Coordinates of C-alpha atoms and ligand atoms in Angstrom, one line a residue:
M1 CA 19.8 11.3 8.8
A2 CA 19.2 8.5 10.7
K3 CA 21.3 5.3 10.1
R4 CA 19.1 2.5 8.2
P5 CA 18.4 0.0 10.8
D6 CA 19.0 -3.5 10.1
L7 CA 16.5 -5.8 8.3
P8 CA 14.4 -7.6 8.7
W9 CA 12.1 -4.4 9.0
E10 CA 8.2 -4.3 10.0
G11 CA 5.5 -2.5 8.9
G12 CA 1.6 -2.1 8.9
C13 CA -1.1 0.1 8.1
R14 CA -2.8 2.9 10.1
C15 CA -5.0 0.2 12.0
G16 CA -2.8 -2.7 12.1
Q17 CA -4.8 -5.0 10.6
V18 CA -2.4 -5.6 7.7
R19 CA 1.2 -6.0 8.6
L20 CA 4.5 -6.2 6.3
R21 CA 8.0 -7.6 7.0
I22 CA 10.9 -6.4 4.5
S23 CA 14.1 -8.6 4.5
A24 CA 16.2 -7.5 1.8
P25 CA 18.0 -3.9 1.2
P26 CA 15.8 -1.4 -0.6
L27 CA 17.1 -0.7 -4.5
V28 CA 16.0 2.9 -4.4
T29 CA 13.7 5.8 -2.5
M30 CA 11.6 8.0 -4.7
A31 CA 9.1 11.0 -3.9
C32 CA 6.4 11.1 -6.8
H33 CA 4.8 14.9 -7.4
C34 CA 1.9 13.5 -9.9
T35 CA -1.5 14.5 -9.6
G36 CA -2.6 11.0 -9.2
C37 CA 0.0 10.5 -6.3
Q38 CA -1.0 13.7 -4.7
R39 CA -4.7 12.6 -4.8
M40 CA -4.4 8.9 -3.6
S41 CA -1.9 10.4 -0.8
A42 CA -4.1 13.3 0.2
S43 CA -0.8 15.3 0.4
A44 CA 1.7 16.9 -1.9
F45 CA 3.6 13.9 -2.8
S46 CA 3.9 10.1 -2.0
L47 CA 6.9 8.3 -0.6
S48 CA 7.9 5.2 -1.5
V49 CA 11.0 2.5 -1.1
A50 CA 11.6 0.0 -3.8
I51 CA 11.9 -3.4 -2.3
P52 CA 13.3 -6.7 -3.6
S53 CA 10.0 -9.0 -4.3
E54 CA 11.7 -11.8 -2.9
G55 CA 12.3 -9.4 0.5
F56 CA 8.6 -8.3 0.6
A57 CA 5.7 -10.3 2.5
V58 CA 2.5 -9.7 3.6
T59 CA 2.4 -11.1 7.6
Q60 CA -1.2 -10.5 8.5
G61 CA -4.3 -9.4 6.8
E62 CA -5.1 -9.0 3.0
P63 CA -4.7 -5.8 1.2
I64 CA -7.5 -5.3 -1.5
I65 CA -6.6 -3.5 -5.1
G66 CA -7.6 0.2 -4.9
G67 CA -6.5 3.2 -7.1
M68 CA -7.1 3.2 -10.8
R69 CA -7.5 -0.6 -10.9
G70 CA -5.6 -0.7 -13.8
A71 CA -1.7 -2.5 -14.7
S72 CA -0.3 -1.2 -12.1
R73 CA -1.9 -2.5 -8.9
H74 CA -2.0 -0.4 -5.6
Y75 CA -2.7 -2.0 -2.4
F76 CA -4.7 -1.0 0.5
C77 CA -5.6 -1.9 4.0
P78 CA -9.5 -3.2 3.7
H79 CA -10.6 -1.7 7.1
C80 CA -8.6 1.6 7.4
M81 CA -8.0 2.1 3.6
S82 CA -4.2 3.3 4.2
W83 CA -2.3 3.1 0.6
M84 CA 0.1 0.8 1.7
F85 CA 2.2 -0.4 -1.7
T86 CA 2.1 -1.0 -5.5
R87 CA 3.0 -3.7 -8.0
P88 CA 4.1 -1.4 -10.8
E89 CA 3.0 -2.7 -14.7
G90 CA 5.7 -5.2 -15.9
L91 CA 8.2 -5.0 -13.2
D92 CA 7.6 -7.9 -11.1
F93 CA 11.1 -7.8 -9.5
F94 CA 10.1 -5.0 -6.9
V95 CA 7.4 -3.8 -4.6
N96 CA 7.1 -0.2 -4.4
L97 CA 6.1 0.3 -0.7
R98 CA 4.6 3.3 0.6
A99 CA 7.8 4.6 3.1
T100 CA 5.4 5.7 6.1
M101 CA 4.3 2.3 6.2
L102 CA 7.5 1.4 7.7
D103 CA 7.5 1.0 11.8
D104 CA 10.8 3.1 11.6
P105 CA 10.7 5.6 8.6
S106 CA 13.4 7.8 10.8
W107 CA 16.2 6.7 8.2
Y108 CA 14.3 7.6 4.9
T109 CA 14.7 10.2 2.5
P110 CA 13.9 10.3 -1.2
F111 CA 16.9 9.5 -3.7
I112 CA 15.0 10.6 -6.8
E113 CA 11.7 12.5 -7.1
T114 CA 9.6 12.4 -10.1
W115 CA 7.0 14.4 -11.7
T116 CA 8.4 17.7 -10.8
S117 CA 6.6 18.9 -13.9
E118 CA 3.1 18.4 -11.9
K119 CA 4.4 19.6 -8.6
L120 CA 2.8 21.8 -5.9
A121 CA 4.6 25.3 -6.4
W122 CA 6.3 25.2 -3.0
A123 CA 6.6 21.4 -2.8
A124 CA 10.3 20.5 -2.1
T125 CA 12.2 17.2 -1.1
P126 CA 16.0 16.8 -0.6
A127 CA 16.5 14.0 -3.4
V128 CA 19.6 13.9 -5.2
H129 CA 17.9 13.5 -8.7
S130 CA 14.6 15.6 -10.1
Y131 CA 12.9 14.7 -13.5
P132 CA 10.0 16.5 -15.0
S133 CA 8.2 13.3 -15.6
L134 CA 10.1 9.9 -15.1
P135 CA 13.8 8.4 -15.7
A136 CA 14.3 7.1 -18.8
P137 CA 14.5 3.3 -18.4
D138 CA 18.2 3.4 -19.3
E139 CA 19.0 5.8 -16.5
F140 CA 17.6 3.0 -13.7
P141 CA 20.6 0.9 -13.7
G142 CA 23.1 3.7 -12.7
L143 CA 20.6 4.8 -10.3
L144 CA 20.4 2.0 -8.5
K145 CA 24.2 1.5 -8.4
E146 CA 24.5 5.1 -6.7
Y147 CA 21.7 4.7 -4.4
A148 CA 23.2 1.3 -3.0
E149 CA 26.6 3.3 -3.0
Q150 CA 25.3 6.0 -1.1
A151 CA 23.4 3.9 1.1
E152 CA 26.5 1.8 2.1
T153 CA 28.4 4.9 3.2
G154 CA 25.7 6.5 4.7
Ligands
ZN1 ZN1 -5.8 -0.6 8.3
ZN2 ZN1 2.9 9.5 -8.7

């Protein structure tokens, strides 16, 4: 795994109309195998990195809401339609950035993977923790602590 670069990080969509800046260290990294992510990502699973909300900024362009348009808001570039980030329902303290929007995702690996009950038979990730659906809410503090510790020693 490549060393995580120093903050801030820059990122953007496929066409470059929407640009992002990340100025706070990630809380955790995740791969999601759910069928919704399979469709929205046009792939076997989605990759995300949870960024504290105060450390996430759109610096250029105006992302639009897409996906299921429900309580969790999925943001896309209005031109190239890249799925860029999600503001999950009831969890205002972080933004779930799609990891491959980062200009340099070379350091990225998913720490946890979710919805393995829906995964394609061959799909595998190097995640340390796997869940058939989602971790229980009371597991998150321990997971975030463990992620922070391994990211430091990294
Ligand atoms: Zn774009
Ligand atoms: Zn998913």
